[in-house]
XYZ file of C-alpha atoms in Angstrom:
571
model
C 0.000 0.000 0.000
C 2.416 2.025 0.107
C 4.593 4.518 3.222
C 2.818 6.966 5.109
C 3.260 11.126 4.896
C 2.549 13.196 7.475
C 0.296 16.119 6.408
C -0.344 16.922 3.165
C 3.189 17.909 2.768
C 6.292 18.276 3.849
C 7.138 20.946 7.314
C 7.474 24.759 6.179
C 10.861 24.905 7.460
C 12.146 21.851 5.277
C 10.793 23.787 2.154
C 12.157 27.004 2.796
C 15.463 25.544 3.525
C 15.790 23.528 0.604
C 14.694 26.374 -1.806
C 16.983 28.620 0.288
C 20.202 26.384 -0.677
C 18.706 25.723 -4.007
C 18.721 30.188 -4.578
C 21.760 30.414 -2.776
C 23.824 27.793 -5.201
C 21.818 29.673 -7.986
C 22.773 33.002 -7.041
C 26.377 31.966 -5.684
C 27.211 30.343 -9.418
C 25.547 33.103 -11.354
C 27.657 36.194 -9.863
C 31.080 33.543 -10.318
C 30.663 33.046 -14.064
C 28.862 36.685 -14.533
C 31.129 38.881 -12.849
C 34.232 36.496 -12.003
C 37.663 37.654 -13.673
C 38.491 34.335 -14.839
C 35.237 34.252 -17.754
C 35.847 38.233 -18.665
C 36.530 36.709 -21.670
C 34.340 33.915 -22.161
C 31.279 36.026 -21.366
C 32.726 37.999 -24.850
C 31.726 34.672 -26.544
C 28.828 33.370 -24.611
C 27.264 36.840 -23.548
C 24.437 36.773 -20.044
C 23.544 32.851 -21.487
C 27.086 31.561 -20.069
C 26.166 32.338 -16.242
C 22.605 31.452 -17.123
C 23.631 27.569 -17.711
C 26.301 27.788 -14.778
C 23.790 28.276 -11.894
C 21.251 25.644 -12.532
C 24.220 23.108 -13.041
C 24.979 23.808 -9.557
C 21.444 23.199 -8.321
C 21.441 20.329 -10.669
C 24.406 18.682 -9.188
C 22.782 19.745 -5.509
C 19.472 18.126 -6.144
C 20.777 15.099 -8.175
C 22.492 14.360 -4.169
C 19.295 14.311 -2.783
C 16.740 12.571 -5.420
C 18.105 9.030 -4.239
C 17.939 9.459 -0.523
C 14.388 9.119 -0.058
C 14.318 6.000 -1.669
C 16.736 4.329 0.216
C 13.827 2.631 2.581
C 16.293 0.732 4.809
C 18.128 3.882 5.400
C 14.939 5.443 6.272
C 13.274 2.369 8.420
C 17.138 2.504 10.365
C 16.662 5.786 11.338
C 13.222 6.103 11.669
C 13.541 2.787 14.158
C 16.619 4.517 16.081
C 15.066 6.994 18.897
C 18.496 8.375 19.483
C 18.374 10.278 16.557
C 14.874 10.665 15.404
C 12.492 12.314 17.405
C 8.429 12.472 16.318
C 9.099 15.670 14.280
C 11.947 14.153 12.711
C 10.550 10.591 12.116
C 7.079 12.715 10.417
C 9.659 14.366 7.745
C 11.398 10.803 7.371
C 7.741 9.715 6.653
C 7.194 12.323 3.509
C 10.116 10.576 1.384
C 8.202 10.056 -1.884
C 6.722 13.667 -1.343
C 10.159 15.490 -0.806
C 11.593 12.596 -3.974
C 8.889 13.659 -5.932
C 9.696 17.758 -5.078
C 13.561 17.337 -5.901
C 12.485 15.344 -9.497
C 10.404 18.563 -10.274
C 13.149 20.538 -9.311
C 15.819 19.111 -11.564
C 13.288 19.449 -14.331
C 13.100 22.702 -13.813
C 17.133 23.338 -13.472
C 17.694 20.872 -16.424
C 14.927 22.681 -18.537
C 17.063 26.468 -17.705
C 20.104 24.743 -18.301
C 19.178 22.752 -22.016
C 17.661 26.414 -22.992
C 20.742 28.403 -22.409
C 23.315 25.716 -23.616
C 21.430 25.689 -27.098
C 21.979 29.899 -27.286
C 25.501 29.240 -25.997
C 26.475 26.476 -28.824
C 24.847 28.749 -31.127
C 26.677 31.847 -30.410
C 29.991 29.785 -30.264
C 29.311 28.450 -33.516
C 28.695 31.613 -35.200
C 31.553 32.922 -33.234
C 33.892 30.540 -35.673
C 32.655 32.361 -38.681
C 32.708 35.616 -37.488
C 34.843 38.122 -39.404
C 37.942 39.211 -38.710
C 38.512 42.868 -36.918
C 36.368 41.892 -33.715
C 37.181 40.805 -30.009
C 35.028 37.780 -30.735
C 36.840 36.700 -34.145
C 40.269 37.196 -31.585
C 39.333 35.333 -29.177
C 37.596 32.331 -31.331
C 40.763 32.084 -32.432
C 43.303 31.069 -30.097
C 44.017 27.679 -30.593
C 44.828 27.441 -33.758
C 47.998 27.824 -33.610
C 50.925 25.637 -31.522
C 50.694 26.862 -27.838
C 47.521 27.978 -27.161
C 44.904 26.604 -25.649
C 41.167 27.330 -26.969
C 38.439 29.027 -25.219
C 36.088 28.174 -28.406
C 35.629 24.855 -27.828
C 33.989 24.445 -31.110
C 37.039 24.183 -33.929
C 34.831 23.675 -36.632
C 33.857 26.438 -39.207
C 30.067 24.682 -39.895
C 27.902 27.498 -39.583
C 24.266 26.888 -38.116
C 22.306 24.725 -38.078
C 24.720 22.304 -38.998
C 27.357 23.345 -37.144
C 25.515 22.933 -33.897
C 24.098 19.627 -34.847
C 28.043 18.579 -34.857
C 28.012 19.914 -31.227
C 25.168 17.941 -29.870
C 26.166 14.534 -31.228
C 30.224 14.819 -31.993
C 31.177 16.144 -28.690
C 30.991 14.410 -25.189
C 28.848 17.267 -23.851
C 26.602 17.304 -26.272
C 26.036 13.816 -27.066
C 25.721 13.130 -22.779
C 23.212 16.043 -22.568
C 20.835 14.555 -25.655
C 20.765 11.449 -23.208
C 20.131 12.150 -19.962
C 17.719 15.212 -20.825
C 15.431 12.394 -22.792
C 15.912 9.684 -20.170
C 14.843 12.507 -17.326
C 11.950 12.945 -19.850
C 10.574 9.245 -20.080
C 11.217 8.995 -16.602
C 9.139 12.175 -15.408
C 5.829 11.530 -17.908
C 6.083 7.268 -16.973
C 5.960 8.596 -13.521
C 2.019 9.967 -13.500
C -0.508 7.452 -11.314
C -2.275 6.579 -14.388
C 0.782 4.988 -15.823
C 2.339 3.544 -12.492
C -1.170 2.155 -11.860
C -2.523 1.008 -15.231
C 1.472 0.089 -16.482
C 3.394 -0.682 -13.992
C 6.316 -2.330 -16.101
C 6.508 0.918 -18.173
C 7.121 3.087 -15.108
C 9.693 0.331 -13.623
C 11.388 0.312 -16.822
C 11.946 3.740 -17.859
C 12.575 4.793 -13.767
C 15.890 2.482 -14.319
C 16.814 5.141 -16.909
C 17.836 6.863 -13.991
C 21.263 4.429 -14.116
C 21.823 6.122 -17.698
C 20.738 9.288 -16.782
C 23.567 9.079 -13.574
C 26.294 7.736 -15.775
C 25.404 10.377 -18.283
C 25.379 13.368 -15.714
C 28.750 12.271 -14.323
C 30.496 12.286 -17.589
C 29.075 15.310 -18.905
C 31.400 17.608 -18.036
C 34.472 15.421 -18.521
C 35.219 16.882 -22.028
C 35.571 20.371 -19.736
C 34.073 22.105 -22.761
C 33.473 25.965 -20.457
C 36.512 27.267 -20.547
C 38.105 30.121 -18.599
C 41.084 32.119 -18.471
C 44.138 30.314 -15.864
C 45.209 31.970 -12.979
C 48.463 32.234 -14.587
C 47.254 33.782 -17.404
C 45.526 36.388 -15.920
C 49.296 37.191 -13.606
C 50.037 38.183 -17.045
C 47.550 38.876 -19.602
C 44.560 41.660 -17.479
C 41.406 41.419 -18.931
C 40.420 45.099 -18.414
C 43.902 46.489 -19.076
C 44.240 44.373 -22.608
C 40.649 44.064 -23.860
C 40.861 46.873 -26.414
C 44.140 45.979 -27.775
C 43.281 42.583 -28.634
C 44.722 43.283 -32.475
C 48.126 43.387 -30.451
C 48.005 40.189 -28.257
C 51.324 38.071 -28.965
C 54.454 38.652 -30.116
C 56.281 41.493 -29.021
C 53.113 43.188 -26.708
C 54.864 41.652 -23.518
C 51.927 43.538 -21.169
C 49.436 41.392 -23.465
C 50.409 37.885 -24.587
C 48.032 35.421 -26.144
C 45.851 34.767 -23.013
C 45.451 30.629 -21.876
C 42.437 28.869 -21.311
C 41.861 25.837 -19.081
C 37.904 24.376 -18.308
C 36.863 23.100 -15.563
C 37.836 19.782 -13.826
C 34.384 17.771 -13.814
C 32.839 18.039 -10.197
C 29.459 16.294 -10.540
C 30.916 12.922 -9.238
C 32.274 14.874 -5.559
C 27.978 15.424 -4.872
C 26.603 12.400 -6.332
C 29.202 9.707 -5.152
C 28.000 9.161 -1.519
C 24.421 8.865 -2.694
C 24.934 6.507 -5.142
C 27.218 4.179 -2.893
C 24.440 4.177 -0.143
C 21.538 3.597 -2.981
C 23.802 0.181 -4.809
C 24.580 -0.693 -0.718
C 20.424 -0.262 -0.494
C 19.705 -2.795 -3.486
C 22.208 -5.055 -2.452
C 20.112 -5.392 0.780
C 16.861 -5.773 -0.911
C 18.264 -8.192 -3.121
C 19.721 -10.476 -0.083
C 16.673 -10.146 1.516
C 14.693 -11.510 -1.721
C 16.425 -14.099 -1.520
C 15.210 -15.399 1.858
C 12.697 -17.982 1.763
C 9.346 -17.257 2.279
C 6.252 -20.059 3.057
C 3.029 -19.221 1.737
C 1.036 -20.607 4.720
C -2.837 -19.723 3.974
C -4.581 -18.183 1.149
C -7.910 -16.768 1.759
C -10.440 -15.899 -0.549
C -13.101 -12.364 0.638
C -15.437 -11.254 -0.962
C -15.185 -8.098 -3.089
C -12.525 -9.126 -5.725
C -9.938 -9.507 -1.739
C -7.810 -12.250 -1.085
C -5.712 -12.545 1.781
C -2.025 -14.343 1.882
C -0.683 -15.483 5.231
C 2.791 -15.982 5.543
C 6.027 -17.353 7.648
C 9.773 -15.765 6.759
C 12.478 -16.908 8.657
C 13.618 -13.728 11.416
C 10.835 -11.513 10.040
C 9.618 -8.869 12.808
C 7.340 -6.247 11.758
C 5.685 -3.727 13.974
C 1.972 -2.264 13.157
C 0.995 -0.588 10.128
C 4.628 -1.348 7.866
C 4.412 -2.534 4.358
C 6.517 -4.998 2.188
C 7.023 -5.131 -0.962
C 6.236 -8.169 -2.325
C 7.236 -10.044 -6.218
C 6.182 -13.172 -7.784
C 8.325 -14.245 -10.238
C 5.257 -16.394 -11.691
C 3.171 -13.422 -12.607
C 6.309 -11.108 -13.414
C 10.208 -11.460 -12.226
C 10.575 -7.845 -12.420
C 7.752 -6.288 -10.452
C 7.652 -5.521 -6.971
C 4.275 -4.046 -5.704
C 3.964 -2.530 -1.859
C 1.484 -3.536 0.640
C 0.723 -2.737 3.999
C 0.756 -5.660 6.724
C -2.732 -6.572 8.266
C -1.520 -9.046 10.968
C -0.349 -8.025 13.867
C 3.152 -7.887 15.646
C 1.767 -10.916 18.198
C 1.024 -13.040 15.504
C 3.401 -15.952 14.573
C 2.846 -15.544 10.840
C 2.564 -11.880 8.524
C -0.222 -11.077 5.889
C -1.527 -9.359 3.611
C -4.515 -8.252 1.746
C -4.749 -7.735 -2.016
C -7.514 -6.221 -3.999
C -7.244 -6.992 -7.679
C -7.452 -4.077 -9.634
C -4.104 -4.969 -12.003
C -3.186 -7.125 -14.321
C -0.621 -8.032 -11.494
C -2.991 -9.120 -8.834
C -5.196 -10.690 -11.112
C -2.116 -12.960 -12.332
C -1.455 -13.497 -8.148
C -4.496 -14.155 -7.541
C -4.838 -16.945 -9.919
C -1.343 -17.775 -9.433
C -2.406 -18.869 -5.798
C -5.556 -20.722 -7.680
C -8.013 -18.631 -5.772
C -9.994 -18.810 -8.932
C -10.766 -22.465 -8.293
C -12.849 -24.153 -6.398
C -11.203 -27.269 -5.411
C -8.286 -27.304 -2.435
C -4.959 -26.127 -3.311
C -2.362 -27.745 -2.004
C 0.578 -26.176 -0.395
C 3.031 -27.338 -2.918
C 1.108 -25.899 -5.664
C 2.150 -22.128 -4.729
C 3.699 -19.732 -6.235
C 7.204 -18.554 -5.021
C 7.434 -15.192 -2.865
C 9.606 -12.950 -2.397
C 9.080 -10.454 0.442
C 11.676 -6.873 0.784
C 10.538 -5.230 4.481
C 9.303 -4.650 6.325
C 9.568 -0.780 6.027
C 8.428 1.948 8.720
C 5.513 3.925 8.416
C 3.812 6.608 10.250
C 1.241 4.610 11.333
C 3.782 2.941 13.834
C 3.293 6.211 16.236
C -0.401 5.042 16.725
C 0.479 3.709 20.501
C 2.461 6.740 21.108
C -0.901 8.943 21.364
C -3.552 9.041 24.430
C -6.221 9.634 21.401
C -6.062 8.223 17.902
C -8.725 8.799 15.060
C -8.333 6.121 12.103
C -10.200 6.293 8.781
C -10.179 4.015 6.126
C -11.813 3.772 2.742
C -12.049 1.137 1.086
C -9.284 -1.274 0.572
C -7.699 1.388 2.332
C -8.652 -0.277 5.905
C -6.108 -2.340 5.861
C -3.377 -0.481 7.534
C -5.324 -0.203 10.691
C -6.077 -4.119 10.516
C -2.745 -4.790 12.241
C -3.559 -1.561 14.578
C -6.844 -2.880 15.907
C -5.327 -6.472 15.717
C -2.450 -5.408 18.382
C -4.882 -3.510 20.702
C -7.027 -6.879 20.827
C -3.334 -8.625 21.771
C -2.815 -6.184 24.247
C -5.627 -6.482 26.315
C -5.551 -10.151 26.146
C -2.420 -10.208 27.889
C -1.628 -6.692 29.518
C -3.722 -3.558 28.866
C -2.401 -1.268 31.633
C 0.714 -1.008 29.092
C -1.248 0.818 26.358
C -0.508 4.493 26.444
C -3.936 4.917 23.854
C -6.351 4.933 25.920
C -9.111 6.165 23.468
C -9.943 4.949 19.718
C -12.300 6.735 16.810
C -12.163 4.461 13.865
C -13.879 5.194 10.926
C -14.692 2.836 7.770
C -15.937 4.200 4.382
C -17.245 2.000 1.796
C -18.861 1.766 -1.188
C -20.314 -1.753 -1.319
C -21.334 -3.756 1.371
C -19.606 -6.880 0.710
C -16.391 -5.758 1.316
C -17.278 -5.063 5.324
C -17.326 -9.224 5.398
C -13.331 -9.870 6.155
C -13.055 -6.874 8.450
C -16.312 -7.510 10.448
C -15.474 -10.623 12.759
C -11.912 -8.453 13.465
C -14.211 -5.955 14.930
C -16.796 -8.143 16.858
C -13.586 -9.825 18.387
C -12.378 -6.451 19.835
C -16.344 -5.447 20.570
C -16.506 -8.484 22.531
C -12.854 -8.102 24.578
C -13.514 -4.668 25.256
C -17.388 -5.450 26.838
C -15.924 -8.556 28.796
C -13.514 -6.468 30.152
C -15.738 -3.055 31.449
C -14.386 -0.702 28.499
C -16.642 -0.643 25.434
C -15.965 2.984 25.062
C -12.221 2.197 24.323
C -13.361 2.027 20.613
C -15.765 3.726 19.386
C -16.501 2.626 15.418
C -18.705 4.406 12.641
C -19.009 2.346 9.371
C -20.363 4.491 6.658
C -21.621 2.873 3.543
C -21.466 5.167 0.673
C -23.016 3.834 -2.015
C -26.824 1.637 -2.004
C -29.628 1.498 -4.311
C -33.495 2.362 -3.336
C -33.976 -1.018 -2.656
C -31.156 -2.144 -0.129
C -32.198 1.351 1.781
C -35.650 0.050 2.122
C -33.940 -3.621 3.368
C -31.810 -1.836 6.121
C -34.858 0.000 6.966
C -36.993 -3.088 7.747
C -33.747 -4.415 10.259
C -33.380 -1.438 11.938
C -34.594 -1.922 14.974
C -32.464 -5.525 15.456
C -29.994 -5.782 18.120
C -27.291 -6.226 15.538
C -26.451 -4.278 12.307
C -27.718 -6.298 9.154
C -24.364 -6.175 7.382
C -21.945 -6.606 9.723
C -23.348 -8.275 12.578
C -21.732 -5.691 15.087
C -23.732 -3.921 17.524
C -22.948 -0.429 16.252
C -25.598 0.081 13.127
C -23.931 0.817 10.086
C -24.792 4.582 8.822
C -25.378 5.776 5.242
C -23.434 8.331 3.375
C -20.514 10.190 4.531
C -19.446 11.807 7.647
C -19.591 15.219 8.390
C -16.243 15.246 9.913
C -16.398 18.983 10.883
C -18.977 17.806 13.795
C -16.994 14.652 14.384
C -13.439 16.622 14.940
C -15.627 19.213 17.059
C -16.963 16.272 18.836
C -13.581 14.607 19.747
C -12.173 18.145 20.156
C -14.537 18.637 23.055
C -14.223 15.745 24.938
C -10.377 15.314 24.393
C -9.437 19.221 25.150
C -5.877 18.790 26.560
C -4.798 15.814 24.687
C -2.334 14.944 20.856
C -4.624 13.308 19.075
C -3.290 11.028 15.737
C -5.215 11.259 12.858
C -4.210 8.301 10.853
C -5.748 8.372 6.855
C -5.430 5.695 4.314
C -7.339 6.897 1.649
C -7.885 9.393 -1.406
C -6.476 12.954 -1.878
C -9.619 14.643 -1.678
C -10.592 13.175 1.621
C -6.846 13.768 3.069
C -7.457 17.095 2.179
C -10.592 17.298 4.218
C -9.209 15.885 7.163
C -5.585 18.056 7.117
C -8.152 21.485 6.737
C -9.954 19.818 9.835
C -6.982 18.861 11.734
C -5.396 22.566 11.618
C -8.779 24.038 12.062
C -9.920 22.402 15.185
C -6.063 22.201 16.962
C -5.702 25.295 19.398
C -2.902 27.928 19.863
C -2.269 26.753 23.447
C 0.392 24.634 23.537
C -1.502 22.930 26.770
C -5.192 22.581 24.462
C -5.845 19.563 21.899
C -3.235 19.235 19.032
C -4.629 17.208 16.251
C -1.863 15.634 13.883
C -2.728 14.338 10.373
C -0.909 11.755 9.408
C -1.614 9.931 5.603
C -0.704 6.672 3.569
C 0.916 7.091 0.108
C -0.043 4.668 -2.399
C-alpha cells in the first residue's frame, strides 16, 4: 500500500530551507561566471547565457544528491527505528520521502529545462563565433588555438555554420552527445511517472525509472570533455582582462603587457555530490536483493469477498511492527515487479499477511497464481514462489504513542489499521495497563457492502474483549456505507430496529453516506481538550485534504489545548 506522509506535505521549514540552498547555489554560481575575472573573456563569446547555464548546473548537481535518498527505505526504516536520533518531528519528515523525492524530481526538471535552454543559445553563439569576421574581439578570441601553444576558449574548432554546425556539437562532442541522453531519459522517466501509468502500467514506469542508471552515468560524464573554458590563474598574472581588452589586435608577439591569453575548463565536479548517494543507494539494493532471496512459506490463502484475497505468511527472522508494508514479487506473474502492501496481521502473531484487492493485471495474475480462482483445495506445494523486501516503517507505527487516535479508512484502504486494531485486541488479552492509547475513533468508508465481510469478525472480536472487560468505550466505530440502491435502503430500513447491524453483525448500526467530519473533529475536540490526538488516513487525496483542513482548524494555539496531527498513507 504504500509509506505513510505526514500532512499533506512536507514541514514549512524543510521547504524554505531547501529552496533557500537551491537560490543560494543559484545566485552563488551566477555572480562567479557573470562577474568572475576568470570568464571576462568567455562572457565575450557566450554573452548573459554563459552564467545562465552555470547556476542551474549547480542546483542540478545539488538536487541530483538528494533525489536518491528518499528512496533508500532501509536507510529510512534505520533511522526512523533509532530513537536516538529521530524524534516524532523528525521521524514525520522521514515519513514524507516520496513527497520530498517527488519535489527534488520537479526541481531538476526545472534546473535541467534552464540549463538545455541556455546551452542551445551558448552552442549557437559559439558556432557563429567561428565564422565571425575578422577585426572583432570575438573573431580574436575564437581564435586562439589554432595555432601551436595555445589553448582554446572556443571549444567548437569547426567552421560549420548553423544549423549544422551545432548539430556537430550535440552529437560529436561528449557534452553534447551526454546532454541529448540524460535530458530524454529525465523525460521518459518524469511523464512514466504519473498514477495513471504507475497504476494502469506498472512495467513501463519500472522500466523507464531504471533510466535513472543512464541518466547518472550520463550526468557524471558530462562535463568530462571540460568544454566551459576560462582564463588560468596564470594567465591572468600576465595577460589583465580590463587592461588588454581593447588591444586585442596586439596580443602576442612582441606586446609583452598582453600575450596570447590561456584557457583551461573546468575539472568535472558532478561525481564529488553524487558519489556518496549513489554508494548508499547500490549498498540499499544489495540489501533488498539479499533479503529476496530469503525464503518465504506461503502458509494460507484466503479468498473475501469483493474481488480480496488474503495471503498469510512465515519468513524466517521476520519482525514487523503495526501498520509497515513490504514489498512483495512473484516471479510467476512477473520477475521484475515488486508491488507494496501494507501488513494486516499483527506484531503478536506468529505468521505476517496481507490483503490484495485486484485491480491490475498483477494481482489478477497473483491471484490466480495462488488458484483462488478455483474451487477445489490447493495444495501447499502448488504455490507460487514469494519474495518479500521489508518490512519498512511507516507513520502509522506512532499510533500507541498517542492518548487519542482517530483512524479512517476507505475502502481497501482499511487495511493499515487491521494490524492496529489487531495489536490492541493482543494487548488487552495479555496486559492492557501497558497501552498508552487509551481512546480509539475508527472510521470505515465503503462503497459496497460486501467488502465489510473480512473486516467484520476483526471488529466483533475487539467489541466483545472490550465489553468482557468493562471498556466498550475504548473504541468507538462508525461504518459508513457510501453507495446503495433504493432497494437495499428500504432492506436496512426493515432491520433497523435488530440488536445487531444487518451487514456486519456488530452492535454499532452501520450509517449511510458520509461523515460530516467537521462535527466529528468538534466532537472529539470537546471531549479530548488537553490531549495529541493522531489522525491516521489511508485513503484518497480529496478526503486527506478534508481531514488536514480539519486537523489545523480544530487544533488550538495553546500549547496545553488539543493538538490534532494528520498523518496519511501514500499509495
Amino acid at each position: 500500500m504504500g509509506n505513510w506522509i505526514v500532512n499533506e506535505g512536507l514541514s514549512i521549514a524543510v521547504i524554505i530551507v531547501w529552496l533557500a540552498l537551491n537560490g543560494y547555489l543559484f545566485w552563488n554560481f551566477y555572480l562567479f561566471y557573470d562577474e568572475g575575472e576568470a570568464y571576462f573573456y568567455s562572457r565575450k563569446l557566450y554573452g548573459s547565457f554563459l552564467a545562465l547555464a552555470r547556476a542551474p548546473a549547480a542546483c542540478l548537481n545539488f538536487n541530483c544528491m538528494l533525489i536518491l535518498l528518499p528512496v533508500c527505505r532501509n536507510l529510512l526504516s534505520f533511522l526512523r527505528g533509532s530513537s536516538a536520533c529521530c524524534g516524532r518531528s523528525i521521524r514525520r519528515q522521514l515519513d514524507r520521502n516520496l513527497t520530498f523525492h517527488k519535489m527534488v524530481a520537479w526541481m531538476i526538471a526545472l534546473h535541467t529545462a534552464i540549463h538545455t535552454v541556455a546551452h542551445l543559445f551558448n552552442v549557437e553563439n559559439l558556432v557563429d563565433a567561428r565564422v565571425e569576421a575578422n577585426g572583432t574581439i570575438i573573431a580574436a578570441l575564437t581564435a586562439i588555438g589554432d595555432r601551436d601553444g595555445e589553448t582554446c576558449l572556443n571549444f567548437v574548432r569547426s567552421k560549420e555554420p548553423n544549423p549544422i554546425g551545432g548539430i556537430n556539437v550535440a552529437f560529436t562532442f561528449l557534452a553534447g552527445l551526454t546532454g541529448v541522453v540524460i535530458t530524454l531519459a529525465l523525460i521518459l522517466i518524469i511523464t512514466s511517472s504519473t498514477k495513471t501509468i504507475r497504476r494502469s502500467y506498472f512495467e513501463v514506469f519500472w522500466f523507464t525509472h531504471h533510466l535513472f542508471v543512464v541518466f547518472f552515468i550520463g550526468l557524471v560524464i558530462h562535463g568530462a570533455g571540460r568544454i566551459v573554458r576560462g582564463q588560468t590563474p596564470e594567465s591572468r598574472k600576465e595577460h589583465r582582462p580590463e587592461n588588454c581588452e581593447r588591444n586585442f589586435t596586439e596580443w602576442g608577439g612582441n606586446n609583452t603587457l598582453c600575450p596570447i591569453p590561456q584557457f583551461a575548463g573546468n575539472p568535472p565536479g558532478t561525481w564529488q555530490w553524487v558519489v556518496a548517494p549513489m554508494v548508499l543507494y547500490v549498498f540499499e539494493r544489495f540489501i533488498r536483493f539479499w533479503r529476496s532471496q530469503q525464503k518465504v512459506v506461503i502458509t494460507k490463502v484466503v479468498t473475501h469477498p469483493f474481488k480480496t484475497y488474503e495471503l498469510q505468511m512465515k519468513k524466517k527472522g521476520f519482525k514487523m511492527e503495526v501498520g509497515q508494508y513490504v514489498f512483495v514479487q512473484c516471479p510467476a506473474v512477473s520477475k521484475l515487479e515488486w508491488h507494496p502492501f501494507t501488513l494486516t496481521s499483527a506484531p503478536e502473531e506468529d505468521f505476517f499477511s496481507i490483503h490484495i484487492r485486484i485491480v491490475g493485471d498483477w494481482t489478477e495474475g497473483l491471484f490466480k497464481a495462488c488458484g483462488c480462482d478455483k474451487t477445489e483445495f490447493q495444495d501447499a506445494w502448488k504455490l507460487p514462489k514469494i519474495a518479500v523486501d521489508g518490512p519498512f516503517g511507516t507513520a502509522s507505527e506512532d499510533v500507541f504513542s498517542y492518548e487519542v487516535a482517530m483512524l479512517v479508512g476507505a475502502g481497501i484502504g482499511v487495511t493499515p489499521f487491521a494490524s492496529v486494531l489487531k495489536s490492541v485486541w493482543y494487548k488487552y488479552l495479555h496486559d492492557a495497563s501497558t497501552l498508552r492509547l487509551k481512546k480509539i475513533y475508527f472510521y470505515w468508508l465503503c462503497r459496497d457492502t460486501q467488502a465489510f465481510e473480512w473486516f467484520a469478525d476483526l471488529l466483533q472480536s475487539l467489541e466483545t474483549q472490550m465489553q468482557e472487560r468493562n471498556n466498550a468505550d475504548f473504541l468507538s466505530y462508525n461504518i459508513y456505507l457510501t453507495g446503495w440502491d433504493e432497494s437495499q435502503a428500504t432492506a436496512f430500513s426493515l432491520h433497523h430496529d435488530q440488536e445487531k447491524d444487518v451487514i456486519t453483525g456488530l452492535k454499532q448500526k452501520t450509517l449511510y453516506g458520509r461523515p460530516n467530519w467537521e462535527n466529528e473533529f468538534k466532537t472529539i475536540s470537546s471531549t479530548h481538550q488537553s490531549s495529541r490526538v493522531g489522525v491516521f488516513l489511508c485513503g484518497p487525496e480529496s478526503l486527506a485534504e478534508t481531514l488536514n483542513k480539519q486537523s489545523i482548524a480544530n487544533s488550538t494555539v495553546d500549547p496545553r489545548g488539543v493538538h490534532f496531527i494528520f498523518n496519511k498513507e501514500n499509495f
